[in-house]
mmCIF file of C-alpha atoms and ligand atoms in Angstrom:
data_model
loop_
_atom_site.group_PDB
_atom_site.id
_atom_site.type_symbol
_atom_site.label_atom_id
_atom_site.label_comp_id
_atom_site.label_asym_id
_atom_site.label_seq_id
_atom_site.Cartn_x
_atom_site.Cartn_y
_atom_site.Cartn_z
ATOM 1 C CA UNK H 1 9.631 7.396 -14.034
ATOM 2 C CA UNK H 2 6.941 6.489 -16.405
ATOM 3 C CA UNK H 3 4.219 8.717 -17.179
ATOM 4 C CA UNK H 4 0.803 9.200 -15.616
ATOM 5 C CA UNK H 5 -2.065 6.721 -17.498
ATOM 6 C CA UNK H 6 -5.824 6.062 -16.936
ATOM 7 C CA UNK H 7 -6.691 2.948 -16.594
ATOM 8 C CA UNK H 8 -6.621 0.808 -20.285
ATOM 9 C CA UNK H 9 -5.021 4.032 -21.612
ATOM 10 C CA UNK H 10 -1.480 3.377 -22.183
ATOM 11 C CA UNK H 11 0.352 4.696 -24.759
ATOM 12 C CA UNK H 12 1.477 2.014 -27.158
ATOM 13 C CA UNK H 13 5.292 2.704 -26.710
ATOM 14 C CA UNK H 14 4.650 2.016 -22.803
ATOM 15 C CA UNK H 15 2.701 -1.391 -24.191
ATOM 16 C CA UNK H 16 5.693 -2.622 -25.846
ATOM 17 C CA UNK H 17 8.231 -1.966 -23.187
ATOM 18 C CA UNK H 18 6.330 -4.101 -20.780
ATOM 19 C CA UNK H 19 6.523 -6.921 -23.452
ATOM 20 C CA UNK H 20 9.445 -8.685 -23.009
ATOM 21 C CA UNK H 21 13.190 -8.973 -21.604
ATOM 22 C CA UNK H 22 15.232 -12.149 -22.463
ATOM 23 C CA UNK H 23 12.651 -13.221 -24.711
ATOM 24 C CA UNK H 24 10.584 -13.677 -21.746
ATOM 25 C CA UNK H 25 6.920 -12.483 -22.471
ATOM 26 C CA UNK H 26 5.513 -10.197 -19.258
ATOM 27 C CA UNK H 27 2.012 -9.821 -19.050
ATOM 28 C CA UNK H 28 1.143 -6.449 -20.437
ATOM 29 C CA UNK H 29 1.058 -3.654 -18.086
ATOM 30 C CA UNK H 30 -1.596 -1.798 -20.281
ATOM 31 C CA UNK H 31 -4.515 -4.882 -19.010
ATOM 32 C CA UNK H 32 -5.245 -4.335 -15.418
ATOM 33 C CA UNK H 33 -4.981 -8.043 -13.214
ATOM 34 C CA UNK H 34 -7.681 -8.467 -11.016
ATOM 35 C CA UNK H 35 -7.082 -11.653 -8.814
ATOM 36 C CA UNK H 36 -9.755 -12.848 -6.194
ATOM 37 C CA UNK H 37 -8.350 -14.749 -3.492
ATOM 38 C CA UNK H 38 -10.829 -16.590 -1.834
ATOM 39 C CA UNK H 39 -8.400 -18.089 0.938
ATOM 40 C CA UNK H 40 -10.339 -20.920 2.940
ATOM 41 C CA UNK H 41 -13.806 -19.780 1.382
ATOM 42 C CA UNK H 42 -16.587 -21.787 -0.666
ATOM 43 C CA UNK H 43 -16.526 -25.763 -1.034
ATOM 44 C CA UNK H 44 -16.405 -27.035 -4.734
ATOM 45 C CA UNK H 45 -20.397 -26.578 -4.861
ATOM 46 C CA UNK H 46 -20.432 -22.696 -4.209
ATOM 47 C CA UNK H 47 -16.981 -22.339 -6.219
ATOM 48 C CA UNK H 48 -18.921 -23.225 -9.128
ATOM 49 C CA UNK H 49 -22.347 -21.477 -8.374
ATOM 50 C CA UNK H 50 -19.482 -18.212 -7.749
ATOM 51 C CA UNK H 51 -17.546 -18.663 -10.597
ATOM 52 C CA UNK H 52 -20.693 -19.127 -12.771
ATOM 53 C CA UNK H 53 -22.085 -16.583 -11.370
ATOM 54 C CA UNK H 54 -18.788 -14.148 -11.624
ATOM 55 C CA UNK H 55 -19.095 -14.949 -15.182
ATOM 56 C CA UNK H 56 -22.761 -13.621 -16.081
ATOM 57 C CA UNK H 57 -21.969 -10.437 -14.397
ATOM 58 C CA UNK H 58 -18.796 -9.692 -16.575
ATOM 59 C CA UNK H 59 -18.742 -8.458 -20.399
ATOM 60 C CA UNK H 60 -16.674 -9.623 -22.822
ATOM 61 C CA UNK H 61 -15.358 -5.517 -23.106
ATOM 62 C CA UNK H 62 -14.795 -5.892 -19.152
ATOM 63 C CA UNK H 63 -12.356 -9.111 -20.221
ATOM 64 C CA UNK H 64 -10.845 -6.940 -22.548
ATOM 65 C CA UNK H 65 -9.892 -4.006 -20.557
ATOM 66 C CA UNK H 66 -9.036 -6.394 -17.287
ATOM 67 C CA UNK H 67 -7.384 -9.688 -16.616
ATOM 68 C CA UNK H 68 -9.136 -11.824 -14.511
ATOM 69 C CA UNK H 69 -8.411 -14.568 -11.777
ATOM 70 C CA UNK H 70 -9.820 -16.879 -9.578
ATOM 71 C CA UNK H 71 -8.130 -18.152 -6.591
ATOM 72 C CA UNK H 72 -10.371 -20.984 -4.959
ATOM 73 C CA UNK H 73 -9.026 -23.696 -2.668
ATOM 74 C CA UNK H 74 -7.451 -26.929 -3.988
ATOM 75 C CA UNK H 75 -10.153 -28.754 -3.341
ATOM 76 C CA UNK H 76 -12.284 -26.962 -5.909
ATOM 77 C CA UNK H 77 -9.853 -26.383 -8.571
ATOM 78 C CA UNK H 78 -10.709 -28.990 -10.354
ATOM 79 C CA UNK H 79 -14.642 -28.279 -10.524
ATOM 80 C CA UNK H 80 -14.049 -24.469 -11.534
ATOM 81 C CA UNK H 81 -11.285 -25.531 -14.191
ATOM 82 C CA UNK H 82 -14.081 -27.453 -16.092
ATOM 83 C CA UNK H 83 -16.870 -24.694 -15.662
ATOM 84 C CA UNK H 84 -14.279 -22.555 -17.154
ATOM 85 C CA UNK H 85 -12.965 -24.582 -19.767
ATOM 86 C CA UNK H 86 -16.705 -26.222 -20.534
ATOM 87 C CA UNK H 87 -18.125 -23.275 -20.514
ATOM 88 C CA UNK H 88 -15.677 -21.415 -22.425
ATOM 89 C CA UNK H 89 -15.239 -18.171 -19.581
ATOM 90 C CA UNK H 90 -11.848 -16.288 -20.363
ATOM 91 C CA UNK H 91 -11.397 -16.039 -16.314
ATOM 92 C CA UNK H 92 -8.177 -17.397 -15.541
ATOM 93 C CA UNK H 93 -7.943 -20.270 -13.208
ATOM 94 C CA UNK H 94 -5.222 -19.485 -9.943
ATOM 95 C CA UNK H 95 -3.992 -21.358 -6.783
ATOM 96 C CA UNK H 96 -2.885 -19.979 -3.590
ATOM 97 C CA UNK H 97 0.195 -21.553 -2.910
ATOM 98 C CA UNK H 98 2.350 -24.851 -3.867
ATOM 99 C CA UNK H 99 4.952 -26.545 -2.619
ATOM 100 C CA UNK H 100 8.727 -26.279 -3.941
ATOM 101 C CA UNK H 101 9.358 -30.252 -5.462
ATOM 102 C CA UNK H 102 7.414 -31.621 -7.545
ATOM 103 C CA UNK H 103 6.288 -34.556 -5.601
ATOM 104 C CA UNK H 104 7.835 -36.944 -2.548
ATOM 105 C CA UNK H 105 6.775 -37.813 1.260
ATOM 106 C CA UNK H 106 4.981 -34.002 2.151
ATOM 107 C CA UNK H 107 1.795 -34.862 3.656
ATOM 108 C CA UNK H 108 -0.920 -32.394 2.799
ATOM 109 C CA UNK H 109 1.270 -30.594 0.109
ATOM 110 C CA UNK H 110 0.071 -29.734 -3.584
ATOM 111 C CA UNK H 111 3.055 -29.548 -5.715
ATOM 112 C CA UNK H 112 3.361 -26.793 -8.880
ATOM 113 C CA UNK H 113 3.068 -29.953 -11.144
ATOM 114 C CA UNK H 114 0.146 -31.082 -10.107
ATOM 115 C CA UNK H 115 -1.113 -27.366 -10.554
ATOM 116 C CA UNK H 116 0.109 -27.186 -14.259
ATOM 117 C CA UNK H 117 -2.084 -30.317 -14.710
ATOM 118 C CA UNK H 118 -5.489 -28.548 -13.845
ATOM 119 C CA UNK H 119 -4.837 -25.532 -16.349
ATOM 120 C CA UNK H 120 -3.514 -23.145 -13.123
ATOM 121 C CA UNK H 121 -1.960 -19.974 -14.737
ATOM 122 C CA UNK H 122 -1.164 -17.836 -11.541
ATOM 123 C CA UNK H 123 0.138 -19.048 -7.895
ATOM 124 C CA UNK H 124 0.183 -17.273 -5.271
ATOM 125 C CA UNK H 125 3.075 -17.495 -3.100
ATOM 126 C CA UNK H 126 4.482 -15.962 -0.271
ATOM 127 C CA UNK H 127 1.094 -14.556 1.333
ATOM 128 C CA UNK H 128 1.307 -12.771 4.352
ATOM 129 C CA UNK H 129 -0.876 -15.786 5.539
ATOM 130 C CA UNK H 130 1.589 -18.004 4.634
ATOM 131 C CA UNK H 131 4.689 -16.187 5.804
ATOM 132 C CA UNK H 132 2.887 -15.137 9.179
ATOM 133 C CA UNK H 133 0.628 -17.760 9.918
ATOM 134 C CA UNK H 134 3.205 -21.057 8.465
ATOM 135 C CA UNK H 135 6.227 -19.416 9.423
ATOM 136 C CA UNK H 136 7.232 -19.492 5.434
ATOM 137 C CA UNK H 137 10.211 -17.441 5.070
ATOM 138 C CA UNK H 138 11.638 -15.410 1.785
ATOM 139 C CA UNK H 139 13.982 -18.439 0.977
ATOM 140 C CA UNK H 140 11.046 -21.022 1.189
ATOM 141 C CA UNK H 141 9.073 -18.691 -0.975
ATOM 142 C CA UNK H 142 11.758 -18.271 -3.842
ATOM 143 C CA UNK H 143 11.736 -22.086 -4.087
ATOM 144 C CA UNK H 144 8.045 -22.025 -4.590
ATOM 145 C CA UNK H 145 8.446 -19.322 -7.118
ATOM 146 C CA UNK H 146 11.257 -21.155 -8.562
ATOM 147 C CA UNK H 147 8.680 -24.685 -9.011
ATOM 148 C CA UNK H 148 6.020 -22.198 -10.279
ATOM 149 C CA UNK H 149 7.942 -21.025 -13.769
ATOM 150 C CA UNK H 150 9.689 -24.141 -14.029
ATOM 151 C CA UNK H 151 6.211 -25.971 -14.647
ATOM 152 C CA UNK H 152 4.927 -22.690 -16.723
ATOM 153 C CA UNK H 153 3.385 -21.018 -14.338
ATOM 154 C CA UNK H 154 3.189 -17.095 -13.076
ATOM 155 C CA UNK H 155 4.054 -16.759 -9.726
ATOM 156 C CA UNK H 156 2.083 -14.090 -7.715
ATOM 157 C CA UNK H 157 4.975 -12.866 -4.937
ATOM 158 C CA UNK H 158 3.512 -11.402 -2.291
ATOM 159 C CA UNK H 159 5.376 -8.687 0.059
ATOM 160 C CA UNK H 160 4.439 -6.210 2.553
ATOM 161 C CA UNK H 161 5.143 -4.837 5.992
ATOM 162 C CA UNK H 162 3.321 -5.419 9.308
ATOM 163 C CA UNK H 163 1.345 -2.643 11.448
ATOM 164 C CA UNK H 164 4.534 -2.837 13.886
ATOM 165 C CA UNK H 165 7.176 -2.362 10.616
ATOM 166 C CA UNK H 166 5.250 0.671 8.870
ATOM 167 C CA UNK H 167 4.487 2.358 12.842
ATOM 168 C CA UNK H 168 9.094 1.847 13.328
ATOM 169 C CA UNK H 169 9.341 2.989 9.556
ATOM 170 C CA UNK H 170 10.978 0.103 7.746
ATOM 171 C CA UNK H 171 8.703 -0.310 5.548
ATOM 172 C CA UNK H 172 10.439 0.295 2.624
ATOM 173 C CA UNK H 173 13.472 -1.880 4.308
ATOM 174 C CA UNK H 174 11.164 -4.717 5.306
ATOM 175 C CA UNK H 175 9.635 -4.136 1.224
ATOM 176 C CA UNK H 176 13.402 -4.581 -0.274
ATOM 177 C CA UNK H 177 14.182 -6.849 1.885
ATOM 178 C CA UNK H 178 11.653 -9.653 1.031
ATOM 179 C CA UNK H 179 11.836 -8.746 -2.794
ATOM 180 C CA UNK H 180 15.701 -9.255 -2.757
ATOM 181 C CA UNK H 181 15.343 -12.793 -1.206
ATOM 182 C CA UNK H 182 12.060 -13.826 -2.682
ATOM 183 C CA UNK H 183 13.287 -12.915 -5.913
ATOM 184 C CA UNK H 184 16.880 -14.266 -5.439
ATOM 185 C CA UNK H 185 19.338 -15.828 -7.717
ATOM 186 C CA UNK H 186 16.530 -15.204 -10.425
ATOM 187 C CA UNK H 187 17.587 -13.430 -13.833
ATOM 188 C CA UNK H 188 15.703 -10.415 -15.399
ATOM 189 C CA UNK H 189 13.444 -12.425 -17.720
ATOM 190 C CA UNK H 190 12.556 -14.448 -14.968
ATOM 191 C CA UNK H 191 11.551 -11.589 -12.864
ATOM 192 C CA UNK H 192 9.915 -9.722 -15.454
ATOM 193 C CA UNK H 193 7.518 -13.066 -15.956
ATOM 194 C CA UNK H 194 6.591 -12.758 -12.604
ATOM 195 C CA UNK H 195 3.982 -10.899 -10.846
ATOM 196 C CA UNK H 196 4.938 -9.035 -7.484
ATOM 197 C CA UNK H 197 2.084 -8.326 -5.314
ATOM 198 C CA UNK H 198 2.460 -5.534 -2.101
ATOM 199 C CA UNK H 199 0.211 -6.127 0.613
ATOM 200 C CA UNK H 200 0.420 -4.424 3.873
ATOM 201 C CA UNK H 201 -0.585 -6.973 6.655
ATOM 202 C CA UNK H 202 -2.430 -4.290 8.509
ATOM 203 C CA UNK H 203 -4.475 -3.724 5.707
ATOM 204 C CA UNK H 204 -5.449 -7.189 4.778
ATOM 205 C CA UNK H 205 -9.084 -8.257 6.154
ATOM 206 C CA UNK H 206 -8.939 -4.914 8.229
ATOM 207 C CA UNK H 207 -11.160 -2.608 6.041
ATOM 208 C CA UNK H 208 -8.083 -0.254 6.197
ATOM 209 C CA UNK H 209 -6.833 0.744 2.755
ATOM 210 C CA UNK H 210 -3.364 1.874 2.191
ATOM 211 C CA UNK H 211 -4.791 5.692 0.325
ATOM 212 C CA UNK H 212 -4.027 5.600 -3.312
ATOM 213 C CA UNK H 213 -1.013 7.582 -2.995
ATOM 214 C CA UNK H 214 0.640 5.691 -0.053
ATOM 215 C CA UNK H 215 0.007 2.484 -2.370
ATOM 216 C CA UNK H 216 1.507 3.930 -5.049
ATOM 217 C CA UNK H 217 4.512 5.385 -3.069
ATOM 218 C CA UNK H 218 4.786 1.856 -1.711
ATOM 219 C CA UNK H 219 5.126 0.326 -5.090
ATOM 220 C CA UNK H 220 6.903 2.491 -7.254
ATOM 221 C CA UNK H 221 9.836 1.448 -4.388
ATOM 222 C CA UNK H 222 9.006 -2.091 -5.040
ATOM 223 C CA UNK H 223 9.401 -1.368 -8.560
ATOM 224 C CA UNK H 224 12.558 1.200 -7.723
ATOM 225 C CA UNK H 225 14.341 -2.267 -5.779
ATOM 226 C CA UNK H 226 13.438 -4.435 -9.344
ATOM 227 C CA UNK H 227 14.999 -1.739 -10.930
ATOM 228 C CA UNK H 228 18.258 -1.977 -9.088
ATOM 229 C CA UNK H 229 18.336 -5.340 -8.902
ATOM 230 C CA UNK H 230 17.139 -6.186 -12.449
ATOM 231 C CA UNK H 231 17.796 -3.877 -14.314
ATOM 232 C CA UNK H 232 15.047 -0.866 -15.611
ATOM 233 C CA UNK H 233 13.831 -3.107 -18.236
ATOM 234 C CA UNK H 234 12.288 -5.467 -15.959
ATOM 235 C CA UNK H 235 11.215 -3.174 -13.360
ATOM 236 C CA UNK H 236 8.942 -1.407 -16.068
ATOM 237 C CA UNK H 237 7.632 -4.018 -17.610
ATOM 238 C CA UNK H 238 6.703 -6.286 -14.329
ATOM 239 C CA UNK H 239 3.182 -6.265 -13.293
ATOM 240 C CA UNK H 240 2.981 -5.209 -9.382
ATOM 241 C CA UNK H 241 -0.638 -5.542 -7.550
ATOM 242 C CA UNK H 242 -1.796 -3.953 -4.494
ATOM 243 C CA UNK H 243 -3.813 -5.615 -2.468
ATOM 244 C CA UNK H 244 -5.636 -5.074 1.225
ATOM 245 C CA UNK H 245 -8.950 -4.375 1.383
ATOM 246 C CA UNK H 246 -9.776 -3.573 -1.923
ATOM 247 C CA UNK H 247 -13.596 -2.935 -2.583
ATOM 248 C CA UNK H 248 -15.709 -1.584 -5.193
ATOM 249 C CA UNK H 249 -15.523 2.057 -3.953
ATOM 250 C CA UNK H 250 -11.819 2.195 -3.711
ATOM 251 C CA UNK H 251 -10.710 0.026 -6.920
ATOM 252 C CA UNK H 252 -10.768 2.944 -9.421
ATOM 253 C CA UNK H 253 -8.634 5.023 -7.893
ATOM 254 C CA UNK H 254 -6.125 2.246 -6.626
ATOM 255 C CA UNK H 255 -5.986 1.393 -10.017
ATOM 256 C CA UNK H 256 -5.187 4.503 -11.929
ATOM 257 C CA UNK H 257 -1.468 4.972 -9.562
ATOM 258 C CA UNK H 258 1.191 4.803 -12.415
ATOM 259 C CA UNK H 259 2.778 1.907 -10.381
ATOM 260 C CA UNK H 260 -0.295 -0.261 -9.661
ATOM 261 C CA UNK H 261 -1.045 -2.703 -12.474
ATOM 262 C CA UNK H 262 -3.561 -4.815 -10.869
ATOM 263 C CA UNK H 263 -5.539 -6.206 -7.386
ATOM 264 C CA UNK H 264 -5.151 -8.657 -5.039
ATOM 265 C CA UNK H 265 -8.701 -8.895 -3.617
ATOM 266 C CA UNK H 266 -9.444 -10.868 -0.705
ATOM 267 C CA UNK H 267 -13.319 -10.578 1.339
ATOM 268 C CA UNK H 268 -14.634 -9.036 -1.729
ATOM 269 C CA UNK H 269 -13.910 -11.298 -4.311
ATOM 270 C CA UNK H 270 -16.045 -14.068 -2.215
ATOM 271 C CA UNK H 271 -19.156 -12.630 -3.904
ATOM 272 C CA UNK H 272 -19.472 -12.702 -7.238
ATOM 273 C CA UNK H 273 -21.217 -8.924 -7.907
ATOM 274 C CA UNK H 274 -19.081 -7.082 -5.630
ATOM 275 C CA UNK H 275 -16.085 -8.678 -7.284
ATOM 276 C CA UNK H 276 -17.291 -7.568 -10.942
ATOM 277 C CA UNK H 277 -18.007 -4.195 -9.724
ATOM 278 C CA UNK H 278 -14.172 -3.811 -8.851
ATOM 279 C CA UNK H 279 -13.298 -5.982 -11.831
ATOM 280 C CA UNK H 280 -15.273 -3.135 -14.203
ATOM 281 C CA UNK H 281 -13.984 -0.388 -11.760
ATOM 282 C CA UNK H 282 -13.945 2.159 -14.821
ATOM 283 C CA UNK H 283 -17.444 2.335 -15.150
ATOM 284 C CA UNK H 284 -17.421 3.523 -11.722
ATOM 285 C CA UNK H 285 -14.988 5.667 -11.513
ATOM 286 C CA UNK H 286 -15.908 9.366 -11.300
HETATM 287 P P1 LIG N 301 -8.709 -8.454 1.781
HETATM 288 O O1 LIG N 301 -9.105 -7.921 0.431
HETATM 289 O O2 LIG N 301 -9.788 -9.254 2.439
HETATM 290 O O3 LIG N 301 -8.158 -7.362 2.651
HETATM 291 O O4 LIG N 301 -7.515 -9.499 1.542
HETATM 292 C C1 LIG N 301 -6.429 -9.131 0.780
HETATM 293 C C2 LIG N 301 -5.609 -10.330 0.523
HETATM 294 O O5 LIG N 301 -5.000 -10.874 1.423
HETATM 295 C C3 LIG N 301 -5.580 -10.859 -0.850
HETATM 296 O O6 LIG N 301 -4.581 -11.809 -1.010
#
């Protein structure tokens, strides 16, 4: 199991086994990855007064000791990819899901392609939203994972168990379950160029936290099913987020788990100070 770390304080040796496997480059475990996922929020107008806003409030030492990302909604990708490219912000520009072929008769659909074109780095896929509310199931969500990397994306794969699946206790089965299939057929580079988010639904928009510690339990056996999958190599050197109700108050000691390289932030990351106060979460941390 790997050792114990503050926050930006890992050991170089740790650094460099999170770099790559296959040749595959990971992101680097040491840089915390704050994504804001604004779901159905803000209309290209606010995305850029939010964005712009986001911006001002962060330094460039907050950039270097965290990884940031925006989420908006299609409809304002577009606007916040030229704020950020115009205006030179090292935020990184995110979707929220994609569909699985590249283009063809899907009414409504946005395909990974078409992402790739804007400058979209990280896609969401697999949200709890998605699988819950759009009946999206693990298979459907490998495909989009799949369409991600093959236009040079970084999939964000989301997993996590209901109210109803923690209260029976198959959590952890519901957890490997969903990482097996959503990660399927997938080799260890691959999967080590991914990002694997875990989300408990009942702690999404709720204002109920999984504690640090159940977080943490929750994915070191996310990382524990990579590991047997993927071998150890990947497992240690994929990035895996929490996220569900992550605020300022809480961010600092989600963050320094051993297992938790990152947030998924939802209702907080809609305005712009609250989100840089979890973004620079070590200069509030006790
Ligand atoms: P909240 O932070 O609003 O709980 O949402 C979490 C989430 O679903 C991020 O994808």
């Amino acid at each position: 199991m790997r050792s114990r770390r503050k926050t930006g304080d890992k050991t170089s040796t740790e650094a460099s086994d999170a770099a790559s496997v296959g040749g595959l480059e990971g992101g680097s475990r040491s840089r915390p990855l704050i994504c804001g996922n604004w779901k159905m929020h803000h209309n290209h107008f606010e995305a850029i007064q939010n964005v712009q806003k986001l911006a001002y409030a962060l330094s460039s030492e907050d950039h270097q000791h965290v990884e940031v990302c925006v989420h908006p909604p299609f409809t304002d990708l577009r606007s916040v990819q030229t704020v950020l490219q115009s205006d030179d912000i090292p935020i990184a520009l995110g979707a929220q899901d994609c569909h699985s072929s590249d283009a063809g008769a899907f009414t409504g659909e946005v395909s990974a392609a078409m992402l790739a074109k804007l400058d979209v780095t990280y896609v969401i896929v697999g949200h709890s939203e998605r699988r819950g509310l759009f009946g999206e199931s693990s298979e459907v969500v490998n495909a989009k994972a799949r369409a991600v990397m093959r236009h040079g994306m970084t999939p964000i794969v989301c997993v996590g168990e209901t109210l109803e699946q923690r209260r029976a206790g198959q959590a952890r089965e519901v957890v490997s379950q969903q990482i097996a299939a959503s990660l399927s057929g997938l080799d260890a580079a691959a999967v080590v160029g991914s990002v694997l988010a875990y989300e408990p639904v009942w702690a999404i928009g709720t204002g109920e936290t999984a504690t640090p510690g159940d977080a943490q339990d929750m994915c070191a056996h996310a990382r524990a099913e990579v590991a047997q999958g993927w071998g150890s190599r990947a497992a240690e050197g994929l990035r895996i987020l929490y996220g569900g109700s992550v605020k300022p108050f809480n961010a600092a000691d989600l963050m320094e788990q051993p297992d938790i390289d990152g947030a998924l932030v939802g209702g907080a990351s809609l305005d712009a100070a609250e989100f840089a106060r979890i973004v620079n979460h070590r200069l509030y941390a006790a």
